[in-house]
XYZ file of C-alpha atoms in Angstrom:
224
model
C -41.761 -89.829 4.828
C -42.294 -91.641 8.118
C -39.440 -93.344 9.942
C -39.807 -95.940 12.664
C -37.118 -95.375 15.294
C -35.849 -96.994 18.463
C -38.051 -96.218 21.479
C -35.003 -95.215 23.512
C -34.441 -92.205 21.245
C -34.944 -88.905 23.127
C -38.000 -87.238 21.602
C -36.276 -83.895 21.022
C -33.662 -85.606 18.849
C -36.279 -87.617 16.986
C -38.031 -84.330 16.193
C -34.959 -82.451 14.959
C -32.463 -84.969 13.574
C -33.698 -84.890 9.969
C -32.610 -81.358 9.061
C -29.591 -79.697 10.704
C -27.726 -82.840 11.853
C -28.202 -84.516 8.467
C -27.004 -81.325 6.767
C -23.872 -81.346 8.930
C -23.168 -84.973 8.046
C -23.618 -84.503 4.297
C -21.493 -81.354 4.106
C -18.600 -83.135 5.790
C -18.855 -86.029 3.335
C -19.784 -84.681 -0.067
C -17.575 -81.757 -1.073
C -13.978 -82.634 -0.206
C -12.222 -85.772 1.009
C -11.356 -85.264 4.658
C -8.951 -87.465 6.574
C -7.839 -87.552 10.224
C -5.641 -84.562 11.014
C -7.329 -82.289 8.465
C -9.055 -79.077 9.516
C -12.314 -77.349 8.665
C -13.517 -73.811 9.402
C -17.089 -72.650 9.940
C -19.130 -69.644 10.979
C -22.452 -69.947 12.773
C -20.791 -72.427 15.113
C -23.461 -72.032 17.807
C -26.266 -73.215 15.528
C -27.462 -76.823 15.780
C -25.771 -77.554 12.458
C -22.588 -75.929 13.758
C -22.638 -77.930 16.976
C -23.133 -81.154 15.012
C -20.305 -80.298 12.619
C -17.935 -79.877 15.566
C -18.849 -83.250 17.051
C -18.968 -85.242 13.825
C -15.607 -83.800 12.806
C -14.065 -84.696 16.164
C -15.337 -88.286 15.885
C -13.363 -88.548 12.635
C -10.204 -86.945 13.989
C -10.824 -83.724 12.052
C -10.036 -80.375 13.683
C -12.528 -77.509 13.661
C -11.911 -73.761 13.631
C -15.092 -71.983 14.668
C -16.302 -68.403 14.299
C -19.007 -66.847 16.478
C -20.583 -63.413 16.687
C -19.305 -60.698 19.034
C -21.834 -60.416 21.833
C -21.984 -60.545 25.644
C -21.230 -63.977 27.030
C -18.930 -65.005 24.186
C -16.412 -66.515 26.619
C -19.081 -68.854 27.986
C -20.118 -69.807 24.450
C -16.503 -70.569 23.576
C -16.196 -72.829 26.600
C -19.339 -74.766 25.700
C -18.206 -75.270 22.110
C -14.802 -76.454 23.300
C -16.528 -79.025 25.512
C -18.328 -80.316 22.425
C -14.967 -80.836 20.735
C -14.080 -77.537 19.039
C -10.330 -76.997 18.647
C -10.418 -73.204 18.376
C -13.238 -70.664 18.697
C -12.859 -67.046 17.587
C -15.206 -64.091 17.692
C -15.407 -62.097 14.469
C -13.618 -59.162 16.114
C -10.681 -61.380 17.100
C -10.141 -62.108 13.399
C -9.676 -58.441 12.506
C -6.003 -59.060 11.741
C -3.971 -59.150 8.532
C -3.124 -62.846 8.638
C -5.696 -65.015 10.357
C -3.642 -68.125 9.619
C -1.082 -66.994 12.180
C -3.746 -67.809 14.768
C -3.923 -71.503 13.844
C -0.943 -72.650 15.893
C -0.193 -76.294 15.082
C -3.446 -76.881 13.196
C -3.312 -77.406 9.452
C -4.913 -74.897 7.114
C -8.521 -75.956 6.503
C -9.473 -77.446 3.138
C -13.225 -77.055 3.795
C -15.164 -74.002 4.964
C -18.847 -73.931 5.882
C -20.864 -70.716 5.724
C -24.398 -70.137 7.008
C -24.114 -66.395 7.656
C -22.841 -64.583 4.557
C -21.388 -61.078 4.423
C -18.161 -60.462 6.325
C -18.547 -63.749 8.219
C -18.215 -65.609 4.912
C -15.123 -63.589 4.024
C -13.511 -64.684 7.297
C -14.114 -68.332 6.397
C -12.458 -67.872 2.991
C -9.425 -66.197 4.577
C -8.622 -69.380 6.485
C -8.823 -71.766 3.509
C -5.720 -73.367 2.106
C -4.738 -73.450 -1.568
C -7.517 -75.160 -3.518
C -9.937 -75.002 -0.598
C -13.724 -75.090 -0.884
C -16.353 -73.011 0.906
C -19.889 -74.410 1.044
C -22.756 -71.994 1.722
C -25.899 -73.455 3.262
C -27.536 -70.360 4.751
C -27.541 -66.574 4.796
C -28.535 -65.437 8.267
C -27.015 -61.960 7.823
C -29.048 -61.440 4.618
C -25.851 -60.047 3.115
C -24.268 -61.399 -0.092
C -21.220 -63.623 -0.167
C -18.462 -61.387 -1.532
C -15.058 -62.889 -2.266
C -11.988 -61.016 -3.454
C -10.838 -61.823 -6.991
C -7.387 -62.669 -5.629
C -8.743 -65.746 -3.815
C -9.877 -67.189 -7.147
C -6.754 -66.285 -9.110
C -4.004 -67.007 -6.609
C -5.594 -69.595 -4.310
C -7.995 -71.429 -6.630
C -10.825 -71.222 -4.088
C -14.073 -73.011 -4.976
C -17.506 -71.798 -3.841
C -20.424 -74.229 -3.686
C -23.930 -74.346 -2.245
C -25.837 -76.964 -0.268
C -29.593 -77.593 -0.181
C -30.758 -80.550 1.895
C -33.914 -81.143 -0.131
C -31.875 -82.610 -2.986
C -30.490 -85.294 -0.689
C -33.931 -86.323 0.567
C -34.791 -87.764 -2.831
C -32.812 -90.925 -2.067
C -34.974 -92.191 0.791
C -32.854 -95.255 1.529
C -29.678 -93.243 2.045
C -31.574 -90.554 3.943
C -32.872 -93.189 6.337
C -29.347 -94.556 6.841
C -28.085 -91.087 7.766
C -30.906 -90.557 10.268
C -30.300 -93.963 11.870
C -26.566 -93.266 12.132
C -27.093 -89.890 13.785
C -29.775 -91.111 16.180
C -27.482 -93.970 17.246
C -24.849 -91.377 18.146
C -27.432 -89.307 20.023
C -28.610 -92.300 22.056
C -25.095 -92.975 23.373
C -24.303 -89.294 23.998
C -21.834 -88.841 21.151
C -24.040 -86.274 19.419
C -25.828 -83.620 21.419
C -27.048 -80.094 20.973
C -28.825 -77.702 23.271
C -32.533 -77.054 22.826
C -35.037 -75.201 24.947
C -38.422 -76.887 25.112
C -41.567 -74.740 25.149
C -45.216 -75.577 25.883
C -47.103 -76.436 22.720
C -49.621 -73.622 23.253
C -46.741 -71.137 23.063
C -45.240 -72.711 19.949
C -46.490 -70.052 17.488
C -44.934 -67.319 19.632
C -41.652 -69.196 19.990
C -41.519 -69.876 16.264
C -42.130 -66.227 15.482
C -39.277 -65.149 17.745
C -36.947 -67.766 16.285
C -37.676 -66.376 12.812
C -36.989 -62.812 13.926
C -40.579 -61.701 14.506
C -41.599 -59.937 17.679
C -43.862 -61.631 20.242
C -45.230 -60.460 23.546
C -44.295 -63.654 25.397
C -42.712 -67.079 24.926
C -39.187 -68.257 24.287
C -37.124 -69.237 21.301
C -37.680 -72.748 20.024
C -33.970 -73.455 19.856
C -31.329 -71.682 21.870
C -27.602 -72.067 22.428
């Protein structure tokens, strides 16, 4: 599919808008009915999808609870996510407590959770969900299975669902509408995400590093 777009669109957004940003938009719209004042929780908050989820939620008056990995520089990452519109950002280690919901303050318990990591990071998302909440899995970066305690199904009626963008691309008219909407936000600075540009002749090296393969030189294609 080819899409004609406004010439004022920054090229890096034109090149990337059709996957992660569209995924963020659809996941906020399709699984639960969210209204202003509601909350969501997600892991992988530093990914492009995660950054878009934060901003699209904020535009709708929806609060976001965000989980990031424990690594050097986490304070700086938290600050950058807060500038994008995140309400709270936790490292995984900070959630090693009996009742994570005590950390929410005045925020409501989230009805929607978004998981792109799997393993323990997915468990942390489920812990935050309110009665009848839904967790949507759209990735598995840890390569670990999503394991949920039986008690969450019996006593909290938690629903687990999956998301695959390819299914949504079949309706080309709607897909085009979503791209136009997101690019309009990008052009006026209401949707932004950090990318590191690399020379085209280094692209194969950058792509290999981004996919976890070792390279002798080059940088990651996308970095936050």
